[in-house]
XYZ file of C-alpha atoms in Angstrom:
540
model
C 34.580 6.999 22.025
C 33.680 9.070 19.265
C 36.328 11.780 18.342
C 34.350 13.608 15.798
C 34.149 17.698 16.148
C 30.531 19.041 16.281
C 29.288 21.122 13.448
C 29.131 24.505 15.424
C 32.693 23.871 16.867
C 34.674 22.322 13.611
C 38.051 23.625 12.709
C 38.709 26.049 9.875
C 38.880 24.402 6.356
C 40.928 25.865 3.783
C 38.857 28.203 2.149
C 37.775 29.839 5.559
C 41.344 30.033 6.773
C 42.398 32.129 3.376
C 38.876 34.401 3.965
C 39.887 34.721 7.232
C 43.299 36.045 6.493
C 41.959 38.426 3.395
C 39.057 39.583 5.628
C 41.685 40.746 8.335
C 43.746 42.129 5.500
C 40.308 44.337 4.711
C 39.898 45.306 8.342
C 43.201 45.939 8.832
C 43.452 47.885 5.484
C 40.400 50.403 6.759
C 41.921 50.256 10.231
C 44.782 52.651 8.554
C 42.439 54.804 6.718
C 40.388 55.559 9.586
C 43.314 56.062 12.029
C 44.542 58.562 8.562
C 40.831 59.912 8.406
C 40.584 58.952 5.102
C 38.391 60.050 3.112
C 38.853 63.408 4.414
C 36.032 64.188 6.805
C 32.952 66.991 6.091
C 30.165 68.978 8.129
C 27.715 66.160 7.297
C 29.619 63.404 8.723
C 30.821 66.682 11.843
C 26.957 66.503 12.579
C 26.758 62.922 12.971
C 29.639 63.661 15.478
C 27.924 66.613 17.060
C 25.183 64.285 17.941
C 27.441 61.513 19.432
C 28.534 64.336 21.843
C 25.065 65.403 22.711
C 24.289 61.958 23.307
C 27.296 61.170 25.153
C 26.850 64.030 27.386
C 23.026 63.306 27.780
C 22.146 66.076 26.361
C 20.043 65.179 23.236
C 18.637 61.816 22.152
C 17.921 62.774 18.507
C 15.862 59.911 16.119
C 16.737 61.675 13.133
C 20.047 63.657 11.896
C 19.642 67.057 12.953
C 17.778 69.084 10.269
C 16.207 65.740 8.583
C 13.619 63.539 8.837
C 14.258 60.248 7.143
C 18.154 59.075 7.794
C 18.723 57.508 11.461
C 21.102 58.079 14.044
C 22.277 54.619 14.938
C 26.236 55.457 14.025
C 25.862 58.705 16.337
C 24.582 56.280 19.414
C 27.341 53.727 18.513
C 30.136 56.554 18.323
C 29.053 58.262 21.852
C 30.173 55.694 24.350
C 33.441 56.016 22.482
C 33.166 59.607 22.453
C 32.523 59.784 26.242
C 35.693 58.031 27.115
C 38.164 58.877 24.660
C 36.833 62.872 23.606
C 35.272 63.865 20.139
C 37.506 63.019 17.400
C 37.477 61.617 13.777
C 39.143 58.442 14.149
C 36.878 57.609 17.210
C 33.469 58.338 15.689
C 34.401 56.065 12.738
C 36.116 53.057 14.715
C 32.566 51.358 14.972
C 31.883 51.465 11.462
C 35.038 49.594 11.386
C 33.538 46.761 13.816
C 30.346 46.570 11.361
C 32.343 46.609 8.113
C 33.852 43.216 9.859
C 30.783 42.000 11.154
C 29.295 42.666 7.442
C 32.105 40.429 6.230
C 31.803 38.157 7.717
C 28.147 37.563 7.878
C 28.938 37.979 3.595
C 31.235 35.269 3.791
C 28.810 32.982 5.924
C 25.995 32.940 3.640
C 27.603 32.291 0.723
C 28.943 29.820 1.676
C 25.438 28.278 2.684
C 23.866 29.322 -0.418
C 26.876 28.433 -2.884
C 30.379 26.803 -2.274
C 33.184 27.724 -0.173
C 35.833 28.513 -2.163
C 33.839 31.190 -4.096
C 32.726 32.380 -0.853
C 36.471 33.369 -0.247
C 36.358 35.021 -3.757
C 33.393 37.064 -2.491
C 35.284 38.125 0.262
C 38.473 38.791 -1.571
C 36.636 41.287 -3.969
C 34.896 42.844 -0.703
C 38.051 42.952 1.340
C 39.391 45.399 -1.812
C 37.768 49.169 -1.573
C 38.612 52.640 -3.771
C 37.568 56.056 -2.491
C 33.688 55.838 -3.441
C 33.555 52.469 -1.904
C 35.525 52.903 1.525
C 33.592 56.342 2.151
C 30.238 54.367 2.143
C 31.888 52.111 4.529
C 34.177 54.320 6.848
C 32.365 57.835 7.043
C 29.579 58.360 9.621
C 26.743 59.530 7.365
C 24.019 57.221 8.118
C 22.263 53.979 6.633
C 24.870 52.087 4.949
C 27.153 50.578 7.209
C 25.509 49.264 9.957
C 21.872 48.406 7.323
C 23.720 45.493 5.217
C 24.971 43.671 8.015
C 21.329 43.667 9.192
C 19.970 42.610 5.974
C 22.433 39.917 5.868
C 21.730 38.741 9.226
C 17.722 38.471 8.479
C 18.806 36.273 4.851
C 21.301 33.991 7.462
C 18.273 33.709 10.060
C 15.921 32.754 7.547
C 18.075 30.070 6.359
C 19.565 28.878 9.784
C 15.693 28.510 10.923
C 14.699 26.166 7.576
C 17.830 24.101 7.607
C 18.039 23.541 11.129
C 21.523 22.308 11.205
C 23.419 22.519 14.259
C 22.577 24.899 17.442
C 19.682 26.255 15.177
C 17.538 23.160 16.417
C 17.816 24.582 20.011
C 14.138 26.084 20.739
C 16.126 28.991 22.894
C 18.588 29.470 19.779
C 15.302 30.002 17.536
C 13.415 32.115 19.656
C 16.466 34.802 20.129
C 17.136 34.205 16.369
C 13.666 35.426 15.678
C 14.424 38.259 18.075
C 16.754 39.231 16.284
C 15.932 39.129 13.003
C 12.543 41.521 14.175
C 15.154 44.101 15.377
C 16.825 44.137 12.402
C 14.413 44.844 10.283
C 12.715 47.231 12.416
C 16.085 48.916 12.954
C 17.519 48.930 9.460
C 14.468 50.653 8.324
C 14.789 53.347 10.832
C 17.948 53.974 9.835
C 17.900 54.251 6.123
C 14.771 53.716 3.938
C 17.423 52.823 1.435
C 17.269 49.303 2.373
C 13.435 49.024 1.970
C 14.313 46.670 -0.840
C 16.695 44.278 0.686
C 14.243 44.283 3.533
C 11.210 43.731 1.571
C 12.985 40.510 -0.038
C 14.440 39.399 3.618
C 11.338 39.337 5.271
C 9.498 37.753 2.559
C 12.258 34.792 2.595
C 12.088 34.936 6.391
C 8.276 34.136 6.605
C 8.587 31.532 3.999
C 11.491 29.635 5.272
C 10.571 29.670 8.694
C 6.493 29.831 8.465
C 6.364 26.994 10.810
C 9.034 27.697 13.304
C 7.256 31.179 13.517
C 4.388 30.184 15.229
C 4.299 30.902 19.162
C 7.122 32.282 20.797
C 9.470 32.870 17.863
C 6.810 34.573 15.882
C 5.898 36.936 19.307
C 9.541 37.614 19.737
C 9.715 38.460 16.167
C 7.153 41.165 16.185
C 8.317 42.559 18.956
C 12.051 42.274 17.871
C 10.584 44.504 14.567
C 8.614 46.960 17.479
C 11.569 48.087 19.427
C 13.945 48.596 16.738
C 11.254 50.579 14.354
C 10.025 52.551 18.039
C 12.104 55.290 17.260
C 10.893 56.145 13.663
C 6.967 55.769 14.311
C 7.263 57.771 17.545
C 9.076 60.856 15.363
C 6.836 60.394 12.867
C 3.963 60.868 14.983
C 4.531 63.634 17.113
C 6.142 65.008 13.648
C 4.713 67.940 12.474
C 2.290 67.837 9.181
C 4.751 67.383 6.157
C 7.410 67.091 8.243
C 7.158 63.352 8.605
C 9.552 61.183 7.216
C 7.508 59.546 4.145
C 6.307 63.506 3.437
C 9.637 65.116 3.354
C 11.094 61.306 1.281
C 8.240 62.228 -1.481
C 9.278 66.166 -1.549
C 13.088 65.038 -1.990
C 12.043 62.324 -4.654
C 10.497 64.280 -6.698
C 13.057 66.756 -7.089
C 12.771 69.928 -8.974
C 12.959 70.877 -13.156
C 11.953 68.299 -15.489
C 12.957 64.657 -15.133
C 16.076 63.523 -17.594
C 15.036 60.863 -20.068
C 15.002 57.063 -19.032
C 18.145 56.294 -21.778
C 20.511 59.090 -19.282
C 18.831 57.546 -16.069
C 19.792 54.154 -17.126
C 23.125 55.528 -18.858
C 23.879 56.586 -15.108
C 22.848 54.052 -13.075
C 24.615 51.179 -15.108
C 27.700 52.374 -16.624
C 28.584 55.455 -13.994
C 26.877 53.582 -10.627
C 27.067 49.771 -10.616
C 31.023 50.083 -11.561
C 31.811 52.816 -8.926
C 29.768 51.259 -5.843
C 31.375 47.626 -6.703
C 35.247 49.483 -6.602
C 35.938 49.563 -10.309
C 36.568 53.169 -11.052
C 37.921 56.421 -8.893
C 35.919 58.822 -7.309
C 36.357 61.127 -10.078
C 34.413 58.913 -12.643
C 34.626 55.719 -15.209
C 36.682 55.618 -18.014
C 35.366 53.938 -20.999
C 37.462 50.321 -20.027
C 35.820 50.552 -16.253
C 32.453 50.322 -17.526
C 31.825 47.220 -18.695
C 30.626 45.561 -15.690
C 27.726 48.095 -15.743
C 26.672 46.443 -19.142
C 27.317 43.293 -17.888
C 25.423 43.350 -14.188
C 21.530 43.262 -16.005
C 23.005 39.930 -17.673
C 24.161 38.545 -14.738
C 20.899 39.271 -13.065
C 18.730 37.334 -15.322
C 21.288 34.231 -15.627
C 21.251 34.541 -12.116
C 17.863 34.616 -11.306
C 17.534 31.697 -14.681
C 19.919 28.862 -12.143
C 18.223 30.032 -9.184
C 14.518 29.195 -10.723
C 16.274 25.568 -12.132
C 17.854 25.157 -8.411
C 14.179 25.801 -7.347
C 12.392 23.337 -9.801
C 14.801 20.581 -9.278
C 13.477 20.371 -5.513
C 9.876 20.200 -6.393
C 8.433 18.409 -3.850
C 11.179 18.224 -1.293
C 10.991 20.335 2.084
C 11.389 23.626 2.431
C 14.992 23.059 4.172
C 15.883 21.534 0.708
C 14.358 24.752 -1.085
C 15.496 27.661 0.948
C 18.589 27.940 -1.159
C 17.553 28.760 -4.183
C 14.980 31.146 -3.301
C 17.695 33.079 -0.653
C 19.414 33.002 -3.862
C 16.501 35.221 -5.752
C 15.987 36.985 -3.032
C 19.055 38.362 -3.481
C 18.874 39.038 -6.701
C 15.240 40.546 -6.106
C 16.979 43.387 -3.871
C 19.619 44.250 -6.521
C 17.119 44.183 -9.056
C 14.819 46.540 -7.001
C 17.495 48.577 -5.817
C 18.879 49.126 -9.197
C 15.070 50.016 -10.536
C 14.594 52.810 -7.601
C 17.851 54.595 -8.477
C 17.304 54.776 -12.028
C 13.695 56.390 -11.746
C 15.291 59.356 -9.882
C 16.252 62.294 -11.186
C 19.880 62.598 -10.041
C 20.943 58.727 -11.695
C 21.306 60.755 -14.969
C 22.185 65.011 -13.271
C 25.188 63.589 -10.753
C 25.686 60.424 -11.563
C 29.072 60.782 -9.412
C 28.559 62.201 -6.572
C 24.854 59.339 -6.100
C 26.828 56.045 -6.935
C 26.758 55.972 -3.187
C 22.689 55.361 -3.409
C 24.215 51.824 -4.921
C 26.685 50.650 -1.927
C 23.857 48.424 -0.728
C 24.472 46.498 -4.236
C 27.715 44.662 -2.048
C 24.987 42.746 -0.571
C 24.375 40.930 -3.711
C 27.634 40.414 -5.051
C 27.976 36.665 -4.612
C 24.153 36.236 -6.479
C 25.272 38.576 -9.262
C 28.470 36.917 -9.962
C 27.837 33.345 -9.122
C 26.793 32.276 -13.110
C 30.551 33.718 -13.726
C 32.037 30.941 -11.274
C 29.964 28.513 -12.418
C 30.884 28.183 -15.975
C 34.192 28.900 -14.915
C 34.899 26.011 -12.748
C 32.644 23.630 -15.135
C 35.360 24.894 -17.703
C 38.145 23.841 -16.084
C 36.944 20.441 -14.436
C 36.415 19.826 -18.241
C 32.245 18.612 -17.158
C 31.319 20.394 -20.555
C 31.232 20.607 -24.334
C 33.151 23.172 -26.673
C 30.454 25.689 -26.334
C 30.337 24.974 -22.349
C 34.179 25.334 -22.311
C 33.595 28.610 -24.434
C 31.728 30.454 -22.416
C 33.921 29.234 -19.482
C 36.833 30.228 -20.600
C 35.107 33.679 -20.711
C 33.410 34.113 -17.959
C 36.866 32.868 -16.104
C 38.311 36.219 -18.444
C 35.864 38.427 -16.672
C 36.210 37.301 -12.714
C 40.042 37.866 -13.143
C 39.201 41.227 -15.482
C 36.628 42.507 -12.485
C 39.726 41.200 -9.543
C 42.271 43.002 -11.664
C 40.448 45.900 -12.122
C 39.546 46.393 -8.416
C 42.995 45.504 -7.593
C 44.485 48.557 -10.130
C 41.350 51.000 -8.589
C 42.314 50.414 -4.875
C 46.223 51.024 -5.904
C 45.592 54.354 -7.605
C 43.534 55.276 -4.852
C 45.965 54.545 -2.162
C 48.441 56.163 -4.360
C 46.658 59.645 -3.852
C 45.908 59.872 0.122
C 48.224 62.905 0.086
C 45.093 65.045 -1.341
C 42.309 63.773 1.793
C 45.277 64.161 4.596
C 46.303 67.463 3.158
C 42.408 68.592 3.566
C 42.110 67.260 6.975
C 45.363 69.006 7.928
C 43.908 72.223 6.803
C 40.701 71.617 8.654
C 42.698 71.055 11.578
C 45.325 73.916 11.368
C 41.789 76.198 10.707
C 40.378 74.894 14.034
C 43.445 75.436 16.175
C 43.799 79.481 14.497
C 40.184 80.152 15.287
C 40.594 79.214 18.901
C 44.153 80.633 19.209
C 41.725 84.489 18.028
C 39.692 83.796 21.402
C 36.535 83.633 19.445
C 34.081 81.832 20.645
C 31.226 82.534 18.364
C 31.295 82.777 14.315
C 29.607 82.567 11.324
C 30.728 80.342 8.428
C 29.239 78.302 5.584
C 27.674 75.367 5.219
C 31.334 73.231 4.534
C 32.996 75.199 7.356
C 30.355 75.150 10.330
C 30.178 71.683 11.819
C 33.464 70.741 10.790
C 34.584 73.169 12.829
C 32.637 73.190 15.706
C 33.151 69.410 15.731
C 37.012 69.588 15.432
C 37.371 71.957 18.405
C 35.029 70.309 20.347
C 32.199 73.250 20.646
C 34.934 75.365 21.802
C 33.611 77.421 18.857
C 30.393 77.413 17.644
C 29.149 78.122 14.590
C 25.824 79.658 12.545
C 25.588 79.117 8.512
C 25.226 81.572 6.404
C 25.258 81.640 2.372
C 26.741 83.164 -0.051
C 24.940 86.420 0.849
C 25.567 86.444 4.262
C 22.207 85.279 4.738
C 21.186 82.443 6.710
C 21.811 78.563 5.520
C 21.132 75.257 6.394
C 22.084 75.505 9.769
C 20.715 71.804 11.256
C 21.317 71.875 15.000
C 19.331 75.667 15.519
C 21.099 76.155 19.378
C 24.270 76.499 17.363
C 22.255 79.560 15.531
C 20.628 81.279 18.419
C 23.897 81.273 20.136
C 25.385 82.991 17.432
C 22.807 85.438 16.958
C 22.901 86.413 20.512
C 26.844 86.974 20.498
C 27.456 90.963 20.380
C 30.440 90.397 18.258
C 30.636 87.378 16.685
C 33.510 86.495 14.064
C 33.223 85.592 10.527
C 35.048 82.526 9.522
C 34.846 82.390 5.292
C 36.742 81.003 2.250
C 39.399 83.566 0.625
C 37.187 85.342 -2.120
C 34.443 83.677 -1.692
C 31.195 85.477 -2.392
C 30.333 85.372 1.509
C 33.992 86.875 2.070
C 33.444 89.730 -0.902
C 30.281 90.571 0.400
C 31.482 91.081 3.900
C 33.892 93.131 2.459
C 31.685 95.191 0.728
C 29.549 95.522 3.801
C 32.188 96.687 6.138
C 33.908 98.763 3.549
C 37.340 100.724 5.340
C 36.755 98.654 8.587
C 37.647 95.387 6.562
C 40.807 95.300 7.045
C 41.781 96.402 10.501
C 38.666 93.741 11.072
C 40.713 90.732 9.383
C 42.300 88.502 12.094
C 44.337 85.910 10.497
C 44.367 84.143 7.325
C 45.255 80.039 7.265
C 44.380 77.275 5.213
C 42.824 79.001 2.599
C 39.981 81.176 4.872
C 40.110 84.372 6.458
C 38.908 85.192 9.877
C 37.033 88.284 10.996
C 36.244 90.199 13.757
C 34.485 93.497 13.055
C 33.745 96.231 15.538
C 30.016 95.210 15.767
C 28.364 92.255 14.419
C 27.038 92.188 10.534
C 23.923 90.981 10.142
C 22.393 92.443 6.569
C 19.010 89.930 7.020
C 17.856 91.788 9.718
């Protein structure tokens, strides 16, 4: 009798045992920071909250983030059931983004090691497993897109090449079908959620229909359309009850486009390359690059083309052979094809070159590619050290070994210094927390605040205090969920709720003039809190 393990149930080899411990050490290393709330939290991730609550409660069943009209609300309807048992609360909206950081792991790990060799699929996950400020904020704070998008994309490149190979339980019709199911409501739900990924999902479909162009027809290919149907449902019905210019491709053009002239190409590129590419891949602080962390922005166009050059060999060398044989290489430039055109959108917009900083987030979807981008590094480097090549082969391997442990070293120092400074995030959430509990101690139930302040607070005392936006004039803001407003413009005497000297807080004072001070409740964590006689509205 045969004693040989099947395929789908085989043991773990080496190289997935040591992923397997360094992609729990990852989990387990965001597990902390989100039990910390780290990153401090803000009103845009508080209104992601807000919605989970709405939706827990039944209340709402928003498409869209409140006030927008392009970024989906998939983390809000993954947060509520969690909301509903456990209460509103930071660590609990941000424990599923935990579960799809994993899940995008490991989905990382699986096809690279289909489309290159184990061991540097453990590499891959090593690198991914590390994470500084810029790059664990993308991954651990509910504001849309990101998180839950590259798994998706990852698990359309996997279905694609599970369907041509047909190794193992993918030769199951069943398997294939809900495969194709899948991969339709991936797509379809990845581009509700963020047009972001319009790239990656350009490139994944594309591979998808040309790896499996055969097993698509019939069932599969049904399933597959209507896979892409129910998970795109929620954007096309928006968009066309949407008001004109309020749908989401109108108000994506208006924000595109920006406003003032557009900065040269040289300070786009500048941008995208040496400030973007190093922060989203976890080589440089949230504060910026210094000259030493920039390299691998000069170096990632390189790597692209040398990429994309073994891919196109890989591709010629099975001329001829099915498509099982050929699905490899052009997964391979399909990544590639998704950095490339990721990389091309963010430098054509203006704010590549005008905040550089604060948009290296636009460039988190770049972990997708990682293994395609630095493959040509492994390659020379493990042809150096087998000894396979010439001087000039063991040259360039000896370098390109240099810069895999220079980019692991550098990640490594990055993801120390930032653990070495969680004092700064925990001291802000502390202060966003001691500000909650004085408002509710004053018995207010109704205030206005700023932008920063609102749904931060409203979130952290669980609309036990609401809260209406107002600028820097006492004028009114951006206030996205308009109940909150009316609510506060029908209180008699609502509170004010403002930053110490602060032009909203100066102008109050001017407004009230003697009453100011008998009017000032409490001041805590650097705000003050008012409650005059009547309400102060100067727009009406």
């Amino acid at each position: 009798m045969s004693t040989r393990v099947p395929p789908d149930r085989a043991r773990l080899d080496r190289p997935a045992l040591v992923a397997l411990l360094l992609g729990l050490a990852g989990v387990g290393y965001r597990l902390v920071l989100t039990l910390l709330t780290v990153p401090a939290a803000n009103s845009d991730e508080a209104t992601f909250g807000l919605a989970a609550m709405h939706i827990a409660a039944g209340r709402e069943h928003p498409v869209f983030l409140y006030g927008q009209h392009y970024m989906g609300m998939v983390e809000s309807y993954l947060a509520a059931p969690l909301v509903a048992l456990a209460g509103p609360g930071w660590p609990v909206l941000r424990l599923p983004l935990v579960a799809l950081y994993a899940l995008f792991l490991w989905l990382s790990y699986r096809l690279s090691r289909r489309l290159y060799r184990p061991w540097f699929a453990t590499f891959t996950v090593g690198l991914l497993a590390l994470g500084t400020e810029r790059v664990v904020r993308d991954q651990l704070t509910v504001v849309g897109g990101r998180p839950e998008g590259k798994p998706m994309v990852l698990a359309i490149l996997l279905i694609a090449v599970g369907l041509a190979q047909r190794r193992g339980r993918w030769r199951r019709p069943g398997w294939r079908r809900a495969a194709a199911g899948l991969a339709g409501w991936c797509a379809g739900a990845a581009l509700w959620s963020d047009w972001l990924l319009a790239p990656y999902l350009a490139v994944a479909c594309l591979l998808l229909l040309y790896a499996a162009r055969r097993e698509l027809r019939g069932w599969p290919g049904l399933l597959l359309v209507a896979g892409f149907a129910v998970g795109v449902a929620p954007l096309v019905w928006d968009n066309l009850v949407a008001p004109p210019g309020a749908d989401s491709w109108s108000v994506l053009r208006q924000l595109s486009a920006g406003t003032g002239p557009t900065p040269p190409l040289v300070d786009r590129v500048r941008g995208g390359l040496l400030t973007g590419v190093p922060l989203a891949t976890g080589l440089c602080p949230v504060t910026g690059c210094a000259r030493r962390q920039e390299w691998f922005g000069v170096l990632y166009p390189a790597l692209l083309v040398a990429a994309a050059g073994l891919a196109l060999v890989g591709y010629r060398r099975t001329a001829g052979r099915p498509t099982a044989a050929r699905v490899r290489p052009v997964a391979q430039l399909a990544l590639l094809a998704g950095a490339a055109l990721t990389l091309l959108s963010y430098v054509r917009s203006p704010p590549a070159a005008t905040d550089p900083l604060a948009n290296a987030r636009y460039l988190a979807v770049l972990q997708i590619s990682l293994p395609a981008v630095l493959w040509p590094l492994w390659l020379a480097a493990v042809a150096c050290w087998r000894g396979t090549v010439g001087m000039v082969g063991r040259l360039v391997g000896a370098g390109a070994t240099a810069v895999l442990a220079g980019l692991t070293a550098t990640a490594l120092v990055a993801t120390g210094l930032f653990l070495t400074a969680l004092d700064a995030p925990r001291a802000d959430q502390r202060r966003a927390r001691e500000l909650a509990d004085a408002v509710r101690r004053t018995g207010l139930r109704e205030v206005y605040g700023d932008y920063w302040t609102c749904n931060r607070l409203i979130f952290d005392t669980g609309e036990r205090v609401v809260c209406a936006v107002l600028d820097g004039q006492l004028t009114p803001g951006q206030n996205r969920y308009r109940p909150y407003w009316r609510q506060v413009e029908r209180a008699e005497r609502p509170g004010y709720v403002l930053p110490v000297d602060s032009p909203a807080e100066r102008r109050l004072r001017g407004l009230l003039g003697d009453r100011a001070d008998p009017a000032r409740l409490v001041e805590v964590a650097g705000y003050r809190v008012y409650h005059p006689a009547s309400a102060v509205r100067p727009w009406r």
